[in-house]
PDB file of C-alpha atoms in Angstrom:
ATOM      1  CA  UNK A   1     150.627  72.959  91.048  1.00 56.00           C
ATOM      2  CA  UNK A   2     154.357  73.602  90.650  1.00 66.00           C
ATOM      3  CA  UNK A   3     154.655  70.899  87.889  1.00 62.00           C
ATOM      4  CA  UNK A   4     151.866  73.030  85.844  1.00 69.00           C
ATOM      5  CA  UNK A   5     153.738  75.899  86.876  1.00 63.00           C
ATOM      6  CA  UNK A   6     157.104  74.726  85.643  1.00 68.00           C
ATOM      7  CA  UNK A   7     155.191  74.283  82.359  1.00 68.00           C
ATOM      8  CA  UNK A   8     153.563  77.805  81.965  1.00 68.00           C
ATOM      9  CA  UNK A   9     155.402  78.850  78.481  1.00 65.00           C
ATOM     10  CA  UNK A  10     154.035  76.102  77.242  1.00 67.00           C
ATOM     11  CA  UNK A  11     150.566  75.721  78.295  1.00 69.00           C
ATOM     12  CA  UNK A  12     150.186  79.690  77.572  1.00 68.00           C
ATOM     13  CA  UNK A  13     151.890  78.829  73.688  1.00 64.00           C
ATOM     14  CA  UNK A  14     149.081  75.974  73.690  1.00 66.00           C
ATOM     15  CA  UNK A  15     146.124  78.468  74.478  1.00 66.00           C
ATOM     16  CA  UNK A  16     147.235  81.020  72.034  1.00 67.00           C
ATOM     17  CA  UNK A  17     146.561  78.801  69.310  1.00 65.00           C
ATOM     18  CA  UNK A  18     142.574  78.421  70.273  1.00 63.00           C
ATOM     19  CA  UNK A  19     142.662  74.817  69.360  1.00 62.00           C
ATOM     20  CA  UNK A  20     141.162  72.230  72.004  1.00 68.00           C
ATOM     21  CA  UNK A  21     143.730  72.676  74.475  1.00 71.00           C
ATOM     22  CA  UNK A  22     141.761  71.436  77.520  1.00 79.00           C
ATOM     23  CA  UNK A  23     142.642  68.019  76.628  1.00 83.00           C
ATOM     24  CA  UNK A  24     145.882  68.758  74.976  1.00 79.00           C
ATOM     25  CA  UNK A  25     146.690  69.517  79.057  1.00 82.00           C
ATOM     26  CA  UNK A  26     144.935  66.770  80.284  1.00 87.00           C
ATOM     27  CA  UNK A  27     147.746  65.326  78.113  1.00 86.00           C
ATOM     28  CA  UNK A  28     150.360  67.229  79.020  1.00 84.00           C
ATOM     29  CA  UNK A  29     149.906  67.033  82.317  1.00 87.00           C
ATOM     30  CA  UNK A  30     150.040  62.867  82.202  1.00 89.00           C
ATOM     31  CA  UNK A  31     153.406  63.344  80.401  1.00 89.00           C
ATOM     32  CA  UNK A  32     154.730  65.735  83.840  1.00 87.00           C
ATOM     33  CA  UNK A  33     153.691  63.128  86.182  1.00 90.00           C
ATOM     34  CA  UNK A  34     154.741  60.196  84.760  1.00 90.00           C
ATOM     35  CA  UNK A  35     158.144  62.201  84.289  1.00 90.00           C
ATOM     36  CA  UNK A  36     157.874  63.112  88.112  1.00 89.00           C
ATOM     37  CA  UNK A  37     156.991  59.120  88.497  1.00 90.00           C
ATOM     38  CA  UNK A  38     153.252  59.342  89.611  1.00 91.00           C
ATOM     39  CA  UNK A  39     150.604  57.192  88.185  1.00 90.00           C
ATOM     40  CA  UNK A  40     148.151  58.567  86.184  1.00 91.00           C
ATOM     41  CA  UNK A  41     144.873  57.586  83.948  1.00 93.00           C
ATOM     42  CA  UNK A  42     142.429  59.781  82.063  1.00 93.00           C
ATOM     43  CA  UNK A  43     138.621  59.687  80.773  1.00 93.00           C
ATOM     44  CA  UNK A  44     137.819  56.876  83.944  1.00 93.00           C
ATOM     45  CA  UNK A  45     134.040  56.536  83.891  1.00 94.00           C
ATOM     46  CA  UNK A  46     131.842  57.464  87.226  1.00 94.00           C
ATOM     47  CA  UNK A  47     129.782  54.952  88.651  1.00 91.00           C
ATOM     48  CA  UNK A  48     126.419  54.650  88.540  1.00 91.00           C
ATOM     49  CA  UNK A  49     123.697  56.722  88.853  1.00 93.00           C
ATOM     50  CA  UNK A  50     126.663  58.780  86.968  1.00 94.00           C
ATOM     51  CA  UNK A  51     128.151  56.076  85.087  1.00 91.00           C
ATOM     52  CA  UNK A  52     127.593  58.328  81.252  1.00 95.00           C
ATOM     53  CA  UNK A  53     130.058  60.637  82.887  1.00 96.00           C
ATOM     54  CA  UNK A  54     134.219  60.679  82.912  1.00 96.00           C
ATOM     55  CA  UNK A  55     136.542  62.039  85.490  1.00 96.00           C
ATOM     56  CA  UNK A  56     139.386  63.984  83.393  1.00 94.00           C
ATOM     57  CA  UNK A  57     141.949  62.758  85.693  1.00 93.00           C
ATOM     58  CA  UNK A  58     142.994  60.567  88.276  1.00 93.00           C
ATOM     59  CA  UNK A  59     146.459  60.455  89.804  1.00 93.00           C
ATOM     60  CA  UNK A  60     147.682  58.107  92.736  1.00 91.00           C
ATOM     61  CA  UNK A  61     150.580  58.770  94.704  1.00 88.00           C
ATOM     62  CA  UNK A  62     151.672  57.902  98.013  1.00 88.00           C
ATOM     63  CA  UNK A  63     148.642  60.219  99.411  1.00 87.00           C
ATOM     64  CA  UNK A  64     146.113  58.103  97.639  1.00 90.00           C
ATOM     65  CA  UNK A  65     144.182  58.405  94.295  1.00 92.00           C
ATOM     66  CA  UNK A  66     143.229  62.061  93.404  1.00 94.00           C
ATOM     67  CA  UNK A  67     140.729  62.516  91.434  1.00 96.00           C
ATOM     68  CA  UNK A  68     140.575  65.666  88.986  1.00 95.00           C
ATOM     69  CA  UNK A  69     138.175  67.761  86.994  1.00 95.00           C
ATOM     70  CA  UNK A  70     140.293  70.449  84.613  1.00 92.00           C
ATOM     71  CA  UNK A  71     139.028  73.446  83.304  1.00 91.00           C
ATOM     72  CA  UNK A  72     140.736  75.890  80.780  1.00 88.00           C
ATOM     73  CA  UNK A  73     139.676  78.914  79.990  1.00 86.00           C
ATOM     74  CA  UNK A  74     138.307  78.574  75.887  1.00 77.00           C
ATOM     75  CA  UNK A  75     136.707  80.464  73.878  1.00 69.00           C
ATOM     76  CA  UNK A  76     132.816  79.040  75.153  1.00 71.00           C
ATOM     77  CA  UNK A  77     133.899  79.814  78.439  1.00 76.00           C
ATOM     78  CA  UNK A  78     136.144  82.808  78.631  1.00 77.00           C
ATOM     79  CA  UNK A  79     136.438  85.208  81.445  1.00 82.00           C
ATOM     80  CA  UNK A  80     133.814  85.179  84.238  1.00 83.00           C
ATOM     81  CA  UNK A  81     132.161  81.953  82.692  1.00 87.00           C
ATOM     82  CA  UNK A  82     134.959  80.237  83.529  1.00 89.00           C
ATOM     83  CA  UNK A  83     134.032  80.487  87.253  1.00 90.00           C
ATOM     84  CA  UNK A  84     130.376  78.594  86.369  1.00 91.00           C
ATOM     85  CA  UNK A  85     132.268  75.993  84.673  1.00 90.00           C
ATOM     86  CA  UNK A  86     134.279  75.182  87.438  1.00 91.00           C
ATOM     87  CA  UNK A  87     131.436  75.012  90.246  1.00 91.00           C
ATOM     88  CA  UNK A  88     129.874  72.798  87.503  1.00 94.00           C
ATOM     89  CA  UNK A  89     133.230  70.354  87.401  1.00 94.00           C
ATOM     90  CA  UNK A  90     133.285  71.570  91.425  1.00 94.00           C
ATOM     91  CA  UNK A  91     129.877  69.422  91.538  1.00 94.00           C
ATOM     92  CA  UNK A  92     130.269  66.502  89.577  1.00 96.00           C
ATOM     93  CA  UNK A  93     133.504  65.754  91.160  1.00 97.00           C
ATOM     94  CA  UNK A  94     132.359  65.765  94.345  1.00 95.00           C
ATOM     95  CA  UNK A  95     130.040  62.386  92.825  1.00 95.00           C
ATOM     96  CA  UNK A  96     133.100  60.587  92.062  1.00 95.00           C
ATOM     97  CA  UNK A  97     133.909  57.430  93.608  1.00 92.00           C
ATOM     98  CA  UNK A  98     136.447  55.120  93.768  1.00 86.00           C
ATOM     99  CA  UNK A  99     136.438  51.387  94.454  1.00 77.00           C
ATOM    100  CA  UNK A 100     139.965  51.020  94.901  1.00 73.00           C
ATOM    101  CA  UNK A 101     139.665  51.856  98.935  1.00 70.00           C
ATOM    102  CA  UNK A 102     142.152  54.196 100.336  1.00 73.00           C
ATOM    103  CA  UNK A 103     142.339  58.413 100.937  1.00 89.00           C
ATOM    104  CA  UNK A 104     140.380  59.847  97.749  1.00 93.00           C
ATOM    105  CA  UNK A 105     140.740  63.333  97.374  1.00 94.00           C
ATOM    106  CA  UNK A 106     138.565  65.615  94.834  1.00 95.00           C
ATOM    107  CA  UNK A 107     140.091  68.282  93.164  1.00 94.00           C
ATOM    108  CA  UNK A 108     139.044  70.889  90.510  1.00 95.00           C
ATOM    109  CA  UNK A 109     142.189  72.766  88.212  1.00 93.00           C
ATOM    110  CA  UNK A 110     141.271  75.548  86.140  1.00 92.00           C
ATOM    111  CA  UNK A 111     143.424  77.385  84.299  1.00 89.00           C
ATOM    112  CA  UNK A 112     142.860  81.106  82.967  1.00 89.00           C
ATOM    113  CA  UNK A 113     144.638  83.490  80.710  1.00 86.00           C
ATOM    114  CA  UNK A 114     142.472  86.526  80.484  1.00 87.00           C
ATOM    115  CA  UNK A 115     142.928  89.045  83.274  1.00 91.00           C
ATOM    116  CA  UNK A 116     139.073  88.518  84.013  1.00 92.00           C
ATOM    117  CA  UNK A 117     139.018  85.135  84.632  1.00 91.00           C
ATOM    118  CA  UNK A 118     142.357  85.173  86.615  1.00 92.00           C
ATOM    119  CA  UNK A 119     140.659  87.903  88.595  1.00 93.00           C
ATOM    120  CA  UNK A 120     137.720  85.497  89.077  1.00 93.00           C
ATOM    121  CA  UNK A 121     139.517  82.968  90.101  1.00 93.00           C
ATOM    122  CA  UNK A 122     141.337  85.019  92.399  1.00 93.00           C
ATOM    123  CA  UNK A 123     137.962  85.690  94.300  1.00 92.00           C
ATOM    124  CA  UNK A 124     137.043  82.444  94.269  1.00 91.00           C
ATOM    125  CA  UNK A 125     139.844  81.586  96.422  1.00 91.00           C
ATOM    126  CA  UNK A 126     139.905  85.131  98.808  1.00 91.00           C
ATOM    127  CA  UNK A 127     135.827  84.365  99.333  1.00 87.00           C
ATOM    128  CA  UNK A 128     136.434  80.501 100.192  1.00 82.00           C
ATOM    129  CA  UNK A 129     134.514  80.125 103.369  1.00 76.00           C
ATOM    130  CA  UNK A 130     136.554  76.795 103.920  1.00 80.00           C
ATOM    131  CA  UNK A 131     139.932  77.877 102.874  1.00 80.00           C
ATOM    132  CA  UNK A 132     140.224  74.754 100.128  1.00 83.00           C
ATOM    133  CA  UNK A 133     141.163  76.756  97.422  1.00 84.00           C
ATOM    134  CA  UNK A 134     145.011  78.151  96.171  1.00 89.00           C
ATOM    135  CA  UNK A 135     145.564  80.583  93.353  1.00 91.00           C
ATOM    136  CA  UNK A 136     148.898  81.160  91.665  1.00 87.00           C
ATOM    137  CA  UNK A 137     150.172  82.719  89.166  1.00 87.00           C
ATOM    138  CA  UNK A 138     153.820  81.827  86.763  1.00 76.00           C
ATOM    139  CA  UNK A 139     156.432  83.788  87.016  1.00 77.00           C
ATOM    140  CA  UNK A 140     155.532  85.284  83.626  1.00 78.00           C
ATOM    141  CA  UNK A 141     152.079  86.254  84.554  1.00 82.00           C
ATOM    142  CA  UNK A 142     150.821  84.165  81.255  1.00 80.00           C
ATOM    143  CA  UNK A 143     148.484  82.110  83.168  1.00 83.00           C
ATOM    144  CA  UNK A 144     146.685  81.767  86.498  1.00 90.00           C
ATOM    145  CA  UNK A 145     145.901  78.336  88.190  1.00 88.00           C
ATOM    146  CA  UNK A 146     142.884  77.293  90.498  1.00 92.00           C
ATOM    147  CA  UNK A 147     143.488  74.847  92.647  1.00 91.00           C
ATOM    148  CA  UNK A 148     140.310  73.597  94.311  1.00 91.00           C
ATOM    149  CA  UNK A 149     139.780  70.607  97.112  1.00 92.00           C
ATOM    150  CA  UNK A 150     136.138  69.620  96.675  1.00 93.00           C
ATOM    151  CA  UNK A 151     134.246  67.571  99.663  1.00 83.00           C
TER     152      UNK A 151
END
């Protein structure tokens, strides 16, 4: 979370432009890791009955593989929509599977700019029964991250 953080001026310069920024960061967040030396892969396919399907990110570290759904807010699902799109990526995830062995840990990352979806996400994580979810906002209020463990 603090290397999309460190990154907020330019993830929120990204969004302004309404181009297809969700996998511009799925992009840009390869680049932070591999700077911060973590191994990462995109677009890995599920396996069956789910094997039409691709996980947006996985990342392994010395914790295990992680494997991540993103969601940015857009213009198709701006504000409280992008709350249903990330139960929907909050789902699927939770069908990935690894063959790899070792600790696999789901994760969903959304990503809003509009003061009504950071507000939604912000209740996602204060109404958490379970306590797996974090929000934070950059220091220049730009953005507002999701960070969700799926089980």
């Amino acid at each position: 979370m603090n290397l999309i953080l460190a990154d907020e001026p330019q993830i929120a310069l990204a969004i302004s432009t309404g181009a297809a920024y969700e996998v511009w960061f799925q992009v840009e967040l390869g680049i932070l890791l591999r700077k911060a030396n973590i191994q990462f892969a995109r677009e890995l396919p599920y396996s069956a009955p789910y094997a039409s399907w691709k996980l947006d990110t996985a990342v392994q570290d010395t914790d295990g593989i992680h494997a991540i759904e993103i969601k940015v807010e857009s213009a198709t699902n701006a504000g409280r929509a992008l709350a249903t799109a990330l139960h929907m990526d909050a789902v699927k995830v939770a069908n990935y599977t690894t063959t790899n062995g070792g600790n696999l840990t789901r994760w969903v990352v959304a990503i809003a700019y509009s003061g009504e979806a950071k507000t939604a996400l912000q209740q996602i994580a204060a109404n958490d029964p379970k306590k797996m979810s974090g929000y934070l906002e950059g220091a220049h209020k730009a953005i507002g991250i999701l960070l969700q463990v799926v089980q």
